[in-house]
Short mmCIF file of C-alpha atoms and ligand atoms in Angstrom, two decimals:
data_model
loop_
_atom_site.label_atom_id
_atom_site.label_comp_id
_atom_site.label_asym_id
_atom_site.label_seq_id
_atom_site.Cartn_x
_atom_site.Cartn_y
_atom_site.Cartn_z
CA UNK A 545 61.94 34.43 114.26
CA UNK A 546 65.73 34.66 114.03
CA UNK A 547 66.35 36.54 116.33
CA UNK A 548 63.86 35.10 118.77
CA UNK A 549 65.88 31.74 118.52
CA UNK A 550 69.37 33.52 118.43
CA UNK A 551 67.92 35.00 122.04
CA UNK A 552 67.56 31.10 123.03
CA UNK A 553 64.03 30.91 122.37
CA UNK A 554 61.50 28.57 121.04
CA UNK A 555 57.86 29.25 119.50
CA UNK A 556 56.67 27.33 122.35
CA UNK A 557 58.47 29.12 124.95
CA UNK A 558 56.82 32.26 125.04
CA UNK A 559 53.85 32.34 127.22
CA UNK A 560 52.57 35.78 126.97
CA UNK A 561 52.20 38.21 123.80
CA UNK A 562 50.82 41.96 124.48
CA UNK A 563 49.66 43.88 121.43
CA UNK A 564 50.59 47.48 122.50
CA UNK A 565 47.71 48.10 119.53
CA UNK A 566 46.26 46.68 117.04
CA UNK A 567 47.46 48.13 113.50
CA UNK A 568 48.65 46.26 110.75
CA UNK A 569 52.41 46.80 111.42
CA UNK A 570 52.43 45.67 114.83
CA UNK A 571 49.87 42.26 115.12
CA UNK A 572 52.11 40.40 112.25
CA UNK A 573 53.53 37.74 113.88
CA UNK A 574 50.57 36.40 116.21
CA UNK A 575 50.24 34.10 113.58
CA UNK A 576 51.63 32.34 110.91
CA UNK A 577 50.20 30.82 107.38
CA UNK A 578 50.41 26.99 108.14
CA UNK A 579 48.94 25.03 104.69
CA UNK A 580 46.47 27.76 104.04
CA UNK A 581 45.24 28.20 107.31
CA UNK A 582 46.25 31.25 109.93
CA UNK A 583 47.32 29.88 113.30
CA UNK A 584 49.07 31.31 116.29
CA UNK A 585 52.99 31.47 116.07
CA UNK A 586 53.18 31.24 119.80
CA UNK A 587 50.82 28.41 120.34
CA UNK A 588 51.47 28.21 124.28
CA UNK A 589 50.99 32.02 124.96
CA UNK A 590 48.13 33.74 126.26
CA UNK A 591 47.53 37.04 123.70
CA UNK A 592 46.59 40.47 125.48
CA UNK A 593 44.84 42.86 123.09
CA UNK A 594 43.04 45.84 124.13
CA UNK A 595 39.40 45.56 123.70
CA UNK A 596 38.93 49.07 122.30
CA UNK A 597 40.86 48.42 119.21
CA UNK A 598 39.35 44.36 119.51
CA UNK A 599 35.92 45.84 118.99
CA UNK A 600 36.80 49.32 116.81
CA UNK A 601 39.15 47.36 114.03
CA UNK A 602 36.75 44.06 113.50
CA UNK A 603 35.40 44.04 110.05
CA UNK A 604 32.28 42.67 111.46
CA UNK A 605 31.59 46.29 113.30
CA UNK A 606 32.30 48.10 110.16
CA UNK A 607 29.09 49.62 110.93
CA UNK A 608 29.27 50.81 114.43
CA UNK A 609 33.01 52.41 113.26
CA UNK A 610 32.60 53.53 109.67
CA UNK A 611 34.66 56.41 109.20
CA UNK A 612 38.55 54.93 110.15
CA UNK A 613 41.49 56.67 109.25
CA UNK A 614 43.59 53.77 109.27
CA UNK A 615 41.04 51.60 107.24
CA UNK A 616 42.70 50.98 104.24
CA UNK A 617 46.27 50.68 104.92
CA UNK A 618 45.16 47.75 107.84
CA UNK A 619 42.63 45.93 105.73
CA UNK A 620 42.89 42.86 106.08
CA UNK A 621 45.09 42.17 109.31
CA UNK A 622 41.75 41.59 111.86
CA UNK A 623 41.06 38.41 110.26
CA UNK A 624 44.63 37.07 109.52
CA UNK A 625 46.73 38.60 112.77
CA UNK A 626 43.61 38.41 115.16
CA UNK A 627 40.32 36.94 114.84
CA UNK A 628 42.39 33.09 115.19
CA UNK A 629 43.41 33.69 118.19
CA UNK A 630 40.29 34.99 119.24
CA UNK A 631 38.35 32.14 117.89
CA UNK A 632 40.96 29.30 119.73
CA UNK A 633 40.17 31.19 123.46
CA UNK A 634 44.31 32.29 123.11
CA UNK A 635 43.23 35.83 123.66
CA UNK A 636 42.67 38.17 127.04
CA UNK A 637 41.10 41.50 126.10
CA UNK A 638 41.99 44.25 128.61
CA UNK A 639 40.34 47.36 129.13
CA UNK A 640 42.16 50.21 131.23
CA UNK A 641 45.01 49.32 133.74
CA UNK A 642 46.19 45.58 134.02
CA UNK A 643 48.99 43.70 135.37
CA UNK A 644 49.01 40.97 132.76
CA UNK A 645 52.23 39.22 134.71
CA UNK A 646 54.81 39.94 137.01
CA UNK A 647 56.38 43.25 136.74
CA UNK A 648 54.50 43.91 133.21
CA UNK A 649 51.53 46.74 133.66
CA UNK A 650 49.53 48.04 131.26
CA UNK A 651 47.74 51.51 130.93
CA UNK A 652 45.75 53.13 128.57
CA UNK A 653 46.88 55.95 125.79
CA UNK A 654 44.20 56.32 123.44
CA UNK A 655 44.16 58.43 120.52
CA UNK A 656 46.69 56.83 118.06
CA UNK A 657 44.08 53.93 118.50
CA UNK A 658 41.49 53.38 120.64
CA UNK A 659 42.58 51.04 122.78
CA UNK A 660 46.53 52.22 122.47
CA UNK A 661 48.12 51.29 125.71
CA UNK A 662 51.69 51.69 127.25
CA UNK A 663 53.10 48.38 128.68
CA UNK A 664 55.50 49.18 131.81
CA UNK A 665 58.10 46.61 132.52
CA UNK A 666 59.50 46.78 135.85
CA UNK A 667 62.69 44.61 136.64
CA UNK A 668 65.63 45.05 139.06
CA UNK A 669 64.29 48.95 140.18
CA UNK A 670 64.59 49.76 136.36
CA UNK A 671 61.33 50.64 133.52
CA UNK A 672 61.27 50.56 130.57
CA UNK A 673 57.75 52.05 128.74
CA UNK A 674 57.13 50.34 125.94
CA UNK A 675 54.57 52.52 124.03
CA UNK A 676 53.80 51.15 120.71
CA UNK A 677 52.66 54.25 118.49
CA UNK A 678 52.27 56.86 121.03
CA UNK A 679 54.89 58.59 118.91
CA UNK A 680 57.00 57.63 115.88
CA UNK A 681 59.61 60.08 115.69
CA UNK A 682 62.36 61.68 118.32
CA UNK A 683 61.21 64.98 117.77
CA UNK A 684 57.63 64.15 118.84
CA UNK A 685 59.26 64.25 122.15
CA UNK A 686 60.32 68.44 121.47
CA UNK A 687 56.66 68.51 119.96
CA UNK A 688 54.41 66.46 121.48
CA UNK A 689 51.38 68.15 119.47
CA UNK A 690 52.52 66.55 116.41
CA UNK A 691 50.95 63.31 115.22
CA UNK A 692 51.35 60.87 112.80
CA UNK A 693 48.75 60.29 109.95
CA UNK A 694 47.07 57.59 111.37
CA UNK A 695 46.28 58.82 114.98
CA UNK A 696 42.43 57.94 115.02
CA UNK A 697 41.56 60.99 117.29
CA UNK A 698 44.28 64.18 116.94
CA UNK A 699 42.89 65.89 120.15
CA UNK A 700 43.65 61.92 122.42
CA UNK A 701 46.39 61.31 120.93
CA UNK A 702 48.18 64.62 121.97
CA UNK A 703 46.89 64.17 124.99
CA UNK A 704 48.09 60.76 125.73
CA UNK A 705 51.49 61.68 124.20
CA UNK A 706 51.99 64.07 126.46
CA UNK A 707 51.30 62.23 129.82
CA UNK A 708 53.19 59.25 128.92
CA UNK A 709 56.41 61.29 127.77
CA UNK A 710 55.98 62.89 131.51
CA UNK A 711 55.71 59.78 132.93
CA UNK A 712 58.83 58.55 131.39
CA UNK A 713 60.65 61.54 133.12
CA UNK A 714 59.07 61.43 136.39
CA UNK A 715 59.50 57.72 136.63
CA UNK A 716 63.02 57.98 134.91
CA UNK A 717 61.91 55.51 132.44
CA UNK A 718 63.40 54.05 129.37
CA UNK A 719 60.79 54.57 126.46
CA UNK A 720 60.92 52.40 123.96
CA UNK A 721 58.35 53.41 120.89
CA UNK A 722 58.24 50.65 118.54
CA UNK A 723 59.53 52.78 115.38
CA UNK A 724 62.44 54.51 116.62
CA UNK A 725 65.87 53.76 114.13
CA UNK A 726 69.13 53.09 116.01
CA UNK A 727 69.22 51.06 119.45
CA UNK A 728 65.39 52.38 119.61
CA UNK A 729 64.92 53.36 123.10
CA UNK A 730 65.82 56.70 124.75
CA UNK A 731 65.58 58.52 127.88
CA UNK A 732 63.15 61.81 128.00
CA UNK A 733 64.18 64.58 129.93
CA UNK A 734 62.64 68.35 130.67
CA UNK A 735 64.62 71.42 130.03
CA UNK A 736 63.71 74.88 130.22
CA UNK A 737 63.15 74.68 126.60
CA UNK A 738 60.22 71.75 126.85
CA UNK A 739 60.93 67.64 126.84
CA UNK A 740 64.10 66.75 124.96
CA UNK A 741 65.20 63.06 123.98
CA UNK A 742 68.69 61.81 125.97
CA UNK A 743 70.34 58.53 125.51
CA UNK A 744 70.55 55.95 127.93
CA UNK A 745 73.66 56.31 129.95
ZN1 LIG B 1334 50.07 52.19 114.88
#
């Protein structure tokens, strides 16, 4: 929240939030423990989740989804990080391709989640690809196969790995995965030898 006010904004200036998933690590500050009760840091914003991971990560459908990988390490965060905003109508569940606002697209990439999506910001003949957990590391972009412990479904989330890091060199794209050390973003290129991470300039 620093940093949101060294940038020269407010709580109540942001009007949009998008969830690029919804895993413990990256729903943390929809909300904010006000005298014992969870309510939306951004209480002016309209939240886009997907509805894959809406439906697959609610406690309440523990039933229809009973075998998680993730389950234990993001117990908890549905009903601190989500379910409020649900419940106080902030919240617009997407499903496939969107444009949630002016230049900002979404697209599906299951398979680290179910509902894992890429959010495409388009501004001044630039993108950027914001893509959550699609991959973690830089050298998931030399070997795309590899995933992460948590990828819900191995076989999806190779797959979508693999389109979006083509995307990002067909479309010249900055990617910007949300775990990346350093400035964070990078550029992907293909070589002879396979996809290879380049910086920026
Ligand atoms: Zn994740």
């Amino acid at each position: 929240m620093e940093r949101l006010a060294a940038a020269g904004f407010a709580p109540e200036d942001i009007d949009l939030v998008v969830c690029t998933h919804l895993h413990v690590d990256h729903v943390g500050w929809n909300t904010r423990l006000d005298a014992g009760s969870w309510v939306p840091t951004f209480p002016k914003a309209r939240y886009v989740f997907p509805k894959p991971d809406a439906d697959y990560w609610d406690p309440r459908n523990l039933a229809l989804y009973p075998n998680k990988i993730g389950e234990a390490v993001n117990a908890g965060f549905f009903d601190d990080s989500v379910r409020p905003i649900l419940d106080l109508g902030l919240a617009q569940l997407v499903e496939g391709s969107a444009e949630v606002a002016a230049g900002v697209r979404l697209d599906p990439a299951p398979g680290h989640t179910p509902g894992s999506q890429t959010i495409t910001v388009t501004s001044r003949g630039e993108s950027a690809l914001f893509v959550g957990d699609v991959l973690h590391h830089p050298l998931q972009i030399m070997n795309p196969g590899w995933n992460s412990i948590f990828c819900e479904d191995a076989a999806l989330a190779r797959q979508s790995r693999l389109r979006v890091l083509h995307r990002a060199v067909e479309e010249e794209a900055i990617l910007v995965p949300a775990h990346f050390a350093g400035e964070h973003m990078v550029r992907v290129v293909a070589t002879p030898g396979g996809l290879r991470p380049a910086p920026l300039s």
